[in-house]
CSV table of C-alpha atoms in Angstrom, one decimal:
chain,number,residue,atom,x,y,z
A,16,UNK,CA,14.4,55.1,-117.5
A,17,UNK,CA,17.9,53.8,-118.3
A,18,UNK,CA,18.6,50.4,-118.9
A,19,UNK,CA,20.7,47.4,-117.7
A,20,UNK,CA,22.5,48.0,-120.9
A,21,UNK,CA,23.3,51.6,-120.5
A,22,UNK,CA,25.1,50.3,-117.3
A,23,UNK,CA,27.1,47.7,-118.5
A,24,UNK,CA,28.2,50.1,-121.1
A,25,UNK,CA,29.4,52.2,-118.6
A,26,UNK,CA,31.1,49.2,-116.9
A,27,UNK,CA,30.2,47.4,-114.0
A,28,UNK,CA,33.7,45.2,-113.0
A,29,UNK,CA,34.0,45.5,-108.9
A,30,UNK,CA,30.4,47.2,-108.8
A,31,UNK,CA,28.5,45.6,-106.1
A,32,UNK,CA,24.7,45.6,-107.9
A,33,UNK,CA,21.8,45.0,-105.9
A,34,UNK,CA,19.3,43.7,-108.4
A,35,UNK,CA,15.6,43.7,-106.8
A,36,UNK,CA,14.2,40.3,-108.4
A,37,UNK,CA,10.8,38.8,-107.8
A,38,UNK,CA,12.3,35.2,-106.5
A,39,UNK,CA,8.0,34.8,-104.8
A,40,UNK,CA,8.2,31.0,-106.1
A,41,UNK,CA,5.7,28.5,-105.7
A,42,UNK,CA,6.9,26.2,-102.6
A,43,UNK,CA,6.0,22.6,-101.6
A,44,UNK,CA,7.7,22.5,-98.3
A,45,UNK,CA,11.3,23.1,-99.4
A,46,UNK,CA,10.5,22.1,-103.3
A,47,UNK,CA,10.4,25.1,-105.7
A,48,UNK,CA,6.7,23.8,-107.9
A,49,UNK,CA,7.5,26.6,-110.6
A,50,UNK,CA,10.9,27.8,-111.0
A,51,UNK,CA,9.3,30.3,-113.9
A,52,UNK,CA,10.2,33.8,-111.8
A,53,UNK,CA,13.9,32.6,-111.1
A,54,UNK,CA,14.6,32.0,-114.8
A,55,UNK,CA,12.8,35.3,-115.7
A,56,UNK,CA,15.4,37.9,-113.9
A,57,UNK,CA,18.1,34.9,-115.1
A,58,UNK,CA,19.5,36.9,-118.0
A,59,UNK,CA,20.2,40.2,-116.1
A,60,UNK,CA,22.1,38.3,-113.2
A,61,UNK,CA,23.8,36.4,-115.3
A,62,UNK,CA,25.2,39.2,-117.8
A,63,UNK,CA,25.7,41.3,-114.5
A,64,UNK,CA,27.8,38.7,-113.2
A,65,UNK,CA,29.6,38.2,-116.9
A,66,UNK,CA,30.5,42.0,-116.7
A,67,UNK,CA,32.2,41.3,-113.5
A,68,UNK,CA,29.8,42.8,-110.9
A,69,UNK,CA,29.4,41.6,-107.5
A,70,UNK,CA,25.5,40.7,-107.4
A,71,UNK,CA,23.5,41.0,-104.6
A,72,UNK,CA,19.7,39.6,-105.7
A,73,UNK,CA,17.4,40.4,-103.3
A,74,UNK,CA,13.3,39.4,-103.4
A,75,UNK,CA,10.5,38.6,-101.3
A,76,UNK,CA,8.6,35.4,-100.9
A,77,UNK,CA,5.2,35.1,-99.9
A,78,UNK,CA,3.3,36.8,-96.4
A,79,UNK,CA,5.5,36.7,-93.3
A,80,UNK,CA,4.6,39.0,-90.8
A,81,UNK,CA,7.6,41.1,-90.5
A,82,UNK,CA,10.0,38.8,-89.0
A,83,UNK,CA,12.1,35.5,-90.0
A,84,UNK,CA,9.7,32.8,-90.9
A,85,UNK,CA,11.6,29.3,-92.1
A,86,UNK,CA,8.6,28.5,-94.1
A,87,UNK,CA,9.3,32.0,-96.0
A,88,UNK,CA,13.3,31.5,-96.7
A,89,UNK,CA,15.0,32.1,-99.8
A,90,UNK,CA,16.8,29.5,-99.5
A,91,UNK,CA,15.5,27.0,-101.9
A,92,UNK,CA,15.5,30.1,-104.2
A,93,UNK,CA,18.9,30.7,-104.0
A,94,UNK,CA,19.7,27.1,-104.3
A,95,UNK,CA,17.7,27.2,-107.7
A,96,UNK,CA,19.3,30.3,-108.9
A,97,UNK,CA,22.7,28.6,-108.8
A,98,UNK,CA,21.5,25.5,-110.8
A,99,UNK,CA,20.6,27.7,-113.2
A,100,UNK,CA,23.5,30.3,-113.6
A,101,UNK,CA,25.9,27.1,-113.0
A,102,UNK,CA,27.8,28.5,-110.7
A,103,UNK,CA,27.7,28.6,-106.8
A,104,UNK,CA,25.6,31.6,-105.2
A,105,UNK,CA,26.2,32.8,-101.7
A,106,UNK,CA,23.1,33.0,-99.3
A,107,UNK,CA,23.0,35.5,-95.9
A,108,UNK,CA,20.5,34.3,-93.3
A,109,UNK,CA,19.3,38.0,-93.0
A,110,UNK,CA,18.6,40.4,-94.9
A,111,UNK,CA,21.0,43.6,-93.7
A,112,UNK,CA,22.4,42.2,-90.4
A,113,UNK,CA,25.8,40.7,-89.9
A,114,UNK,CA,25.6,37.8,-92.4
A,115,UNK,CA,24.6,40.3,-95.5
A,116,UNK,CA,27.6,42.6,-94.7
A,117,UNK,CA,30.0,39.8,-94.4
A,118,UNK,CA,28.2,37.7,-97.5
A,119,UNK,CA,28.3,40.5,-100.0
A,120,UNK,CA,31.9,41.7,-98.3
A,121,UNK,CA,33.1,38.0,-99.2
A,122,UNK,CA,31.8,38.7,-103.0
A,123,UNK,CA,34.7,38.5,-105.3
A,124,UNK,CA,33.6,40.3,-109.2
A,125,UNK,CA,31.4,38.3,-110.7
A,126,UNK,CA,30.4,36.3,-108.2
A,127,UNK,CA,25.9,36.6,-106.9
A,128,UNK,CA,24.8,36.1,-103.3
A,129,UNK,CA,21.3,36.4,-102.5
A,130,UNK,CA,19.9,37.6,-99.1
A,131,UNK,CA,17.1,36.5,-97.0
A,132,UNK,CA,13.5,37.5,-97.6
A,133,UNK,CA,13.0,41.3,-97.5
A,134,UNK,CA,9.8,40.9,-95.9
A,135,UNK,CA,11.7,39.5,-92.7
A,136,UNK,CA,11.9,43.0,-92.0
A,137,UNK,CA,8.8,45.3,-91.2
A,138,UNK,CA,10.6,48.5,-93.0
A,139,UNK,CA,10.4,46.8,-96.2
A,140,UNK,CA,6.4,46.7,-96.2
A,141,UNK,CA,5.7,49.6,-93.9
A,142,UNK,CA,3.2,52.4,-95.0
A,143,UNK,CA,5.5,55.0,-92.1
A,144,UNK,CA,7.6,56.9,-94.8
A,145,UNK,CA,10.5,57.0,-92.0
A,146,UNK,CA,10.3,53.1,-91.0
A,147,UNK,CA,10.6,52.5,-94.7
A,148,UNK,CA,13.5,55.2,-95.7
A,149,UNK,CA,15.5,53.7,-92.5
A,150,UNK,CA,15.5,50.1,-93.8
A,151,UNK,CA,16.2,50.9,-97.4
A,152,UNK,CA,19.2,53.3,-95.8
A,153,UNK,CA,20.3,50.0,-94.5
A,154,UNK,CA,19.9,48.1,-98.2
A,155,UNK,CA,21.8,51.0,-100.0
A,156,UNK,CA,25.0,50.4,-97.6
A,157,UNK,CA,24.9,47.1,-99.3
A,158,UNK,CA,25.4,48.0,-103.2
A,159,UNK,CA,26.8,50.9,-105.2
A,160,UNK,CA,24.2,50.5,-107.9
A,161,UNK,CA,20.4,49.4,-108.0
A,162,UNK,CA,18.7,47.3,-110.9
A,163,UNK,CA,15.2,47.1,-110.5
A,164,UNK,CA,14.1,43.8,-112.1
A,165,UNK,CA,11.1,42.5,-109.9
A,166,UNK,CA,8.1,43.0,-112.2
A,167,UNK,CA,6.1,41.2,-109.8
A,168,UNK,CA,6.5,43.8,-107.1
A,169,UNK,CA,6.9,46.9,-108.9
A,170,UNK,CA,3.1,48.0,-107.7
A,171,UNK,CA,3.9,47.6,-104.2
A,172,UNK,CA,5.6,50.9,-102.5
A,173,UNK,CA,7.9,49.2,-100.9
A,174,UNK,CA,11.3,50.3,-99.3
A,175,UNK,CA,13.2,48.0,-102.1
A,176,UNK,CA,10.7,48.3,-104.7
A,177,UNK,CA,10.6,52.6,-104.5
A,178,UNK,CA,13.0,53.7,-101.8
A,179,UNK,CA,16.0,52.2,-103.2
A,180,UNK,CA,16.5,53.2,-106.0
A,181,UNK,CA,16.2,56.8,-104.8
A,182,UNK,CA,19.6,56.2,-102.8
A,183,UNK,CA,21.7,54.9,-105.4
A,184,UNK,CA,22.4,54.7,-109.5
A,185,UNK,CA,19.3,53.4,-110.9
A,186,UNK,CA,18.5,50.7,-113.9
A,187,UNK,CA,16.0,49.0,-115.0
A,188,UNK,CA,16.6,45.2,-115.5
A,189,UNK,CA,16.1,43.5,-119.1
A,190,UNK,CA,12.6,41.8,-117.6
A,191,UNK,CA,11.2,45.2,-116.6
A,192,UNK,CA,12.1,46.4,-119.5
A,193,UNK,CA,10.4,43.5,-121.7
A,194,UNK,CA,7.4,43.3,-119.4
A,195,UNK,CA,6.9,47.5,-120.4
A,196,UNK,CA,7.4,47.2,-123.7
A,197,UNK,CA,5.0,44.5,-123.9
A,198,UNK,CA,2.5,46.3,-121.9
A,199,UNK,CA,2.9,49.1,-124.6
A,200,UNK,CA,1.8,47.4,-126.9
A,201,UNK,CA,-1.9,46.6,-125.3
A,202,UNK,CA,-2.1,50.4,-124.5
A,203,UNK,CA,-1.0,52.7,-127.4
A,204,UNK,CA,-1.5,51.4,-131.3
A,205,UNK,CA,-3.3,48.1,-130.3
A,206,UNK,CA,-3.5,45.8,-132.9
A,207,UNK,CA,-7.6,45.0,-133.8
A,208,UNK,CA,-9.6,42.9,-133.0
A,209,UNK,CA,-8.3,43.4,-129.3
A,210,UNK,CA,-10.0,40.6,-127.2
A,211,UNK,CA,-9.4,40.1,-123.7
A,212,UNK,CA,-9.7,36.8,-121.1
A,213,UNK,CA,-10.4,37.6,-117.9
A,214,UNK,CA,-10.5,34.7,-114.9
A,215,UNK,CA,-9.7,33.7,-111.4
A,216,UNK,CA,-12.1,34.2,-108.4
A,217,UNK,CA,-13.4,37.7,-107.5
A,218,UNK,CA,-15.0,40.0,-109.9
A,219,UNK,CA,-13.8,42.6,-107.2
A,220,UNK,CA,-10.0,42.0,-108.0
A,221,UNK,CA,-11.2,42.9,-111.5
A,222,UNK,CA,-13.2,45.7,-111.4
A,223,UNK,CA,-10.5,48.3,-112.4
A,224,UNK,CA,-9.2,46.7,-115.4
A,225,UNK,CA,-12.4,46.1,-116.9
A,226,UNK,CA,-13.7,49.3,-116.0
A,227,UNK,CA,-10.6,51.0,-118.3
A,228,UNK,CA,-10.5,47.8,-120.9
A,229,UNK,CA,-14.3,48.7,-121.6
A,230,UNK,CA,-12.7,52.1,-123.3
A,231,UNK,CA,-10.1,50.2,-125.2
A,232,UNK,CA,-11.0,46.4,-125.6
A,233,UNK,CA,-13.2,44.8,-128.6
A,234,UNK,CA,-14.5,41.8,-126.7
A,235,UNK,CA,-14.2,40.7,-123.0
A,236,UNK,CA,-14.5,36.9,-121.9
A,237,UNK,CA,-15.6,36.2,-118.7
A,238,UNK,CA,-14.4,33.1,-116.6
A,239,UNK,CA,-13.2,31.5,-113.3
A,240,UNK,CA,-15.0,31.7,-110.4
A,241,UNK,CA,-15.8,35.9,-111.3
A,242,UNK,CA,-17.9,34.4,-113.8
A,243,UNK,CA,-21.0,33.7,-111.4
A,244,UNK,CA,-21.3,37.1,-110.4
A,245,UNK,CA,-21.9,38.0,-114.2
A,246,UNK,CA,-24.8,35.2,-114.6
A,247,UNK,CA,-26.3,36.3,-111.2
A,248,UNK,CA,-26.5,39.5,-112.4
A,249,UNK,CA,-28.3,38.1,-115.2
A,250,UNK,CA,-30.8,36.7,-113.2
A,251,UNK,CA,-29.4,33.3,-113.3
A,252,UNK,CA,-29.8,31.0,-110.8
A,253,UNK,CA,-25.6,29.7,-109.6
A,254,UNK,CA,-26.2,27.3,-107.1
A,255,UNK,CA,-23.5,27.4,-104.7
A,256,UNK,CA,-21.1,28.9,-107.1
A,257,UNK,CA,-18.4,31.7,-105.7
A,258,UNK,CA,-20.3,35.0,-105.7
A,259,UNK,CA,-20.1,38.5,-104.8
A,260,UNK,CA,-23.6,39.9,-104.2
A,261,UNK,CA,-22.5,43.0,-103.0
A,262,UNK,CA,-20.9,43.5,-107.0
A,263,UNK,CA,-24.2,42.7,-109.1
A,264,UNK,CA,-24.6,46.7,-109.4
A,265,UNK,CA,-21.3,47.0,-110.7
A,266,UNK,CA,-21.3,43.7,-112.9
A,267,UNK,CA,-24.8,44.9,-114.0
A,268,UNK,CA,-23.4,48.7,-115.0
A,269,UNK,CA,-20.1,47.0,-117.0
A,270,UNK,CA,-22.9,45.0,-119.0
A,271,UNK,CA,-25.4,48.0,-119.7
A,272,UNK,CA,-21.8,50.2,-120.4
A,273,UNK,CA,-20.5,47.2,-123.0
A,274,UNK,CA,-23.9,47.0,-125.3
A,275,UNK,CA,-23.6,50.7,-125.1
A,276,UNK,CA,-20.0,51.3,-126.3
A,277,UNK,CA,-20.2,48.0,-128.7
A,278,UNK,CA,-17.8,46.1,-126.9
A,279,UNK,CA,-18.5,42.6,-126.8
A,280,UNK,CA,-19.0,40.7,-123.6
A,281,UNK,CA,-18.7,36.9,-123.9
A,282,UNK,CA,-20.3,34.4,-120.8
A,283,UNK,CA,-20.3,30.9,-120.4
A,284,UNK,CA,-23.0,28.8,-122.3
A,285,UNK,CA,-22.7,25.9,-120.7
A,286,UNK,CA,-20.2,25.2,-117.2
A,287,UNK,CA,-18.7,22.1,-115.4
A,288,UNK,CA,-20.7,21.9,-111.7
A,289,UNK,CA,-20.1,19.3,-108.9
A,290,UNK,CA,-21.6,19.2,-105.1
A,291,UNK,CA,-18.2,20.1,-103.4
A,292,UNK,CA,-14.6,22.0,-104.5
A,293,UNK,CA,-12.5,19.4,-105.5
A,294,UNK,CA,-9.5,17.8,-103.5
A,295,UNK,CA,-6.6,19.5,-104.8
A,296,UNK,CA,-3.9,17.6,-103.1
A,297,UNK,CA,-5.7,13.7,-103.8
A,298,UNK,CA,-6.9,14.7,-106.7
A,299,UNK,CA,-9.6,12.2,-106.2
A,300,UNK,CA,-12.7,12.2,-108.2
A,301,UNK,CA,-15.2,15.4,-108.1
A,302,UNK,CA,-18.0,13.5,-109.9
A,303,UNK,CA,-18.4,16.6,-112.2
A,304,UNK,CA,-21.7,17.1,-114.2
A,305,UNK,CA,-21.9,19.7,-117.3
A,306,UNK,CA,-25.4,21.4,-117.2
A,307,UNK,CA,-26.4,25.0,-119.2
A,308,UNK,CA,-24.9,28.1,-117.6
A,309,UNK,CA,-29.0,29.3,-117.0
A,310,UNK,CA,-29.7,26.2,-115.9
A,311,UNK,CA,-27.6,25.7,-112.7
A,312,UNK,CA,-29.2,23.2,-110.0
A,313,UNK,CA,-29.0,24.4,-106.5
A,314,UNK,CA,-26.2,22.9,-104.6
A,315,UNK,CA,-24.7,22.5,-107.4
A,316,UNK,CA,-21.1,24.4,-107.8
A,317,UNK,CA,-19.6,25.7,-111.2
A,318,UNK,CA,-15.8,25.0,-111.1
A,319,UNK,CA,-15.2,25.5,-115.2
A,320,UNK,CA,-16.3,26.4,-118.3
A,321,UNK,CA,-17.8,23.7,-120.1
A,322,UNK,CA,-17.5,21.8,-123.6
A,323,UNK,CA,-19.8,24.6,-125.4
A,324,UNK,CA,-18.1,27.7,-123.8
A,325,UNK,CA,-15.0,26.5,-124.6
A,326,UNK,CA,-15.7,26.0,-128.6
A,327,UNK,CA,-17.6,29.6,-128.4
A,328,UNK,CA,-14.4,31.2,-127.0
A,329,UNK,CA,-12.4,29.4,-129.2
A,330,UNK,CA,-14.0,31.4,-131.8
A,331,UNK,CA,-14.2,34.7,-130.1
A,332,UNK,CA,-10.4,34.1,-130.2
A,333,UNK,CA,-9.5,32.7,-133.5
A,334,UNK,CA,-9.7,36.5,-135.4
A,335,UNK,CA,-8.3,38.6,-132.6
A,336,UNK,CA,-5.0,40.4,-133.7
A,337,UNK,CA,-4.0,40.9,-129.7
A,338,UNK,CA,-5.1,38.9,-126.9
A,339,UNK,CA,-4.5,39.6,-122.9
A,340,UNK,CA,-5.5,36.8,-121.0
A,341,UNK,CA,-5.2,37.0,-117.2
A,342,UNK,CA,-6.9,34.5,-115.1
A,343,UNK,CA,-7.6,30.2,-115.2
A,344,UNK,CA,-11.3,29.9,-117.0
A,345,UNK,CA,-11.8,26.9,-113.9
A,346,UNK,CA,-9.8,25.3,-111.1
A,347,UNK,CA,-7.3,23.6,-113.4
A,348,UNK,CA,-5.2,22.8,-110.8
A,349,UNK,CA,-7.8,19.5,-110.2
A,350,UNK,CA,-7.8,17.1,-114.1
A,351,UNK,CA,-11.3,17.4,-113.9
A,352,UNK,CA,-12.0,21.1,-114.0
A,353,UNK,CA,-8.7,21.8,-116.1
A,354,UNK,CA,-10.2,22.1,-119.6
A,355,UNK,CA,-11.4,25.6,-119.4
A,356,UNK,CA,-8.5,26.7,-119.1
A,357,UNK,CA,-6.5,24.6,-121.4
A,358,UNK,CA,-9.3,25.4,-123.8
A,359,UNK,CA,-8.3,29.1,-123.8
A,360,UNK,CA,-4.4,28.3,-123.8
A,361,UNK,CA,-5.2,26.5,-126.9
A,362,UNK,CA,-6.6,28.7,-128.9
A,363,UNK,CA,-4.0,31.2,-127.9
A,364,UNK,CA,-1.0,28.9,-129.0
A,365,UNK,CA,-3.3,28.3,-132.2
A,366,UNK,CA,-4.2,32.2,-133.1
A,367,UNK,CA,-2.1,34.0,-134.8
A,368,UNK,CA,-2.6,36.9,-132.5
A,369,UNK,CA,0.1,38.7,-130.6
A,370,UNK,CA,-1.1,37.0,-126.9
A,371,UNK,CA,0.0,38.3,-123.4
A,372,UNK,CA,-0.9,35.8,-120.9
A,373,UNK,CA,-1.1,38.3,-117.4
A,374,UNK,CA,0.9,36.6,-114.5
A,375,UNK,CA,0.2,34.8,-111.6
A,376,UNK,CA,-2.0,31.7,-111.9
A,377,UNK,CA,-2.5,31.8,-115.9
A,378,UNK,CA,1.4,32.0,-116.3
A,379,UNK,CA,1.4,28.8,-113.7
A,380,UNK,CA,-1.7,27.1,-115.8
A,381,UNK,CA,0.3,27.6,-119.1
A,382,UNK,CA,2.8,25.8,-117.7
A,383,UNK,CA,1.6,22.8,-115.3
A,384,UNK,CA,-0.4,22.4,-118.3
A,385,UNK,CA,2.4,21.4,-120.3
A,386,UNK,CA,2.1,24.1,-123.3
A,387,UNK,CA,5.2,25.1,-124.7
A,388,UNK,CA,6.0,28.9,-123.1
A,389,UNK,CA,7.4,30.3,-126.7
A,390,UNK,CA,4.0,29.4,-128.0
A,391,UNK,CA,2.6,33.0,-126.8
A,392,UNK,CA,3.9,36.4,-127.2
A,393,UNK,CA,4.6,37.3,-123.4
A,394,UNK,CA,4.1,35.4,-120.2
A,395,UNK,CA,4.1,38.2,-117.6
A,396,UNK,CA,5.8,37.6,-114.1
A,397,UNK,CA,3.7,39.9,-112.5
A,398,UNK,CA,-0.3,39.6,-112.6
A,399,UNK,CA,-1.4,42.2,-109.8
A,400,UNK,CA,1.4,44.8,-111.6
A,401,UNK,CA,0.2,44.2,-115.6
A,402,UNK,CA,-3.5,44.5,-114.3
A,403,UNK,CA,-2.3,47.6,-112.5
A,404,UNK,CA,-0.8,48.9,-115.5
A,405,UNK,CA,-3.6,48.0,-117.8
A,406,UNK,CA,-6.2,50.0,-115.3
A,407,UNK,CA,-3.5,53.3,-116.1
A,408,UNK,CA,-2.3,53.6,-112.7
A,409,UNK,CA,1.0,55.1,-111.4
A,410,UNK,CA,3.4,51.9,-110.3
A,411,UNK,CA,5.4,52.6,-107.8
A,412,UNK,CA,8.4,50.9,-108.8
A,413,UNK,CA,8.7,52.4,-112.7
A,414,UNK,CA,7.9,55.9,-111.1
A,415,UNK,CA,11.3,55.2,-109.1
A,416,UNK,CA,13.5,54.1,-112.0
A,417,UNK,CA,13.0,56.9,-113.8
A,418,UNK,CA,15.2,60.0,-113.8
């Protein structure tokens, strides 16, 4: 695919450039919580807007159902984008309707306007071929050039994300192109020992990736709420622990399939339980209790890893030459079920192993946790697309930017 650099070689003074960002922040109300995807696609709009291009960022943000949603604006977005770049950004109320055209007509070179959620509109998400073509017909009348940049979104076959670019000049965005590279590098030629972290809630949203990491990985650590499913399948009692009966036969065949192949697969010891999830927004007390991870007490509800597990992964980690780690080991969002997952961060920041921490709520952990982000090798924007990736499907969105 060419790159953002092969276009600004070529000159891009009086272009307009629509550059498909992943702007899907974090919102409190109107407050941006994690301004960490805005700053990612930050280099390529601003070294668009230093060549003289007229930028036109475009993203989605969160679930609205096809039409305007205040609750799903860009605004705040474009607001923060501006902080950042120093410079005022325009913002159209739609996304190609009368206040796009006249926003990005009103763009003098070098100047970035961002318009309203692409999901406002039900062509941008639509599995009808025609609904989508029609809507990114409507996009491409906007720009005279496309730089793909959303690594968040580039699994999604949307009319942005993969129609797009079909329409116009196509580049890929310095962050796609890190986040590939990156990828690369836990797919071909991997550095040994190659140990991955795997968290969050459902065994079921991990099932691919471990089914492919089994061929490839030297050691998997299980944790998060996906982790009950495992000790069930061992015949361990959870209590009232998240759990996905339905995937014990699965669970059960990835265990039988790891002590087969040699791979290593690491459970909790020992996990944090309390009678109730945890107030996220009080933060009041959980009254947590730490108890072994075969010895769970009914009604009882594991919400982290606990004070053993987090020494043994420690150690699991401490020799490993690459590490992926996608997935908080607890709810760390709550002070009492945090240390899980701080645990892991840790021994990440302290190994000397290149370390890819996967997207979504790991890359959010990392930093509400208060570790430094240039600690690890790579903090991905995009958890569903690197787990995508990792499982050696087709994305969507690299299949379009390439010629």
């Amino acid at each position: 695919m060419k790159t953002i650099d092969e276009l600004l070689a070529e000159g891009v003074a009086g272009k307009r450039v629509f550059v498909r960002a992943d702007l899907n922040v974090p919102l409190d109300g109107t407050t941006i919580t994690d301004d960490g995807r805005i700053r990612a696609v930050l280099p390529t709009v601003a070294k668009l807007a230093e060549g003289g291009a007229r930028v036109v960022v475009a993203s989605h943000l969160g679930r609205p159902k096809g039409a305007p949603d205040p609750a799903f604006s860009l605004a705040p977005a474009a607001a923060r984008l501006g902080e950042l770049l120093g410079a005022d950004v325009a913002f159209a109320t739609d996304t190609v309707g009368e206040s796009a055209r006249a926003t990005v007509a009103g763009l003098a070179d070098g100047q970035v306007a961002v318009i309203e959620n692409l999901r406002f509109n039900p062509g941008e998400t639509s599995k009808d071929d025609a609904e989508r073509g029609a809507f990114a017909d409507q996009l491409a009348e906007l720009a005279d050039v496309y730089v793909g940049d959303g690594f968040g979104a580039v699994h999604r076959k949307h009319a942005s994300v993969f129609d797009l670019p079909a329409r116009l000049p196509h580049y890929a965005g310095y962050l796609i192109a890190t986040e590939v590279g990156v990828l690369k590098k836990l797919t071909t030629d991997v550095k040994r020992p190659y140990a991955v972290v795997l968290g969050g809630a459902k065994v079921s949203d991990k099932l691919g990736v471990i089914d492919h990491l089994l061929e490839r990985a030297d050691r998997i650590l299980i944790g998060g709420g996906m982790a009950y499913t495992f000790l069930k399948a061992q015949g361990h009692e959870v209590g009232s622990s998240l759990l996905q009966e339905d995937q014990i036969p699965a669970v059960q065949e990835y265990l039988r399939r790891a002590e087969e192949k040699g791979v290593e697969f690491v459970l909790p010891v020992d996990v944090v339980v309390a009678p109730a999830f945890p107030d996220l927004k009080t933060k009041a007390p959980a009254h947590p209790t730490t108890v072994a991870a075969d010895a769970m007490p009914a009604g009882q509800m594991g919400l982290d890893n606990g004070p053993e597990t987090n020494k043994l992964y420690a150690s699991k980690l401490a020799d490993a030459a690459t590490v992926f780690w996608n997935g908080p080991m607890g709810v760390f969002e709550h002070p009492d079920f945090a240390d899980g997952t701080r645990a892991v961060a840790q021994a990440l920041v302290d190994s000397s192993a290149f370390s890819v921490v996967g997207g979504g709520d790991s890359a959010a952990a990392v930093r509400i946790l208060g570790f430094d982000e240039n600690a690890f090798g790579h903090i991905s924007t995009g958890g569903g697309a690197s787990l995508e990736y990792l499982e050696g499907k087709t994305l969507p969105g690299l299949a379009a930017l390439e010629d």
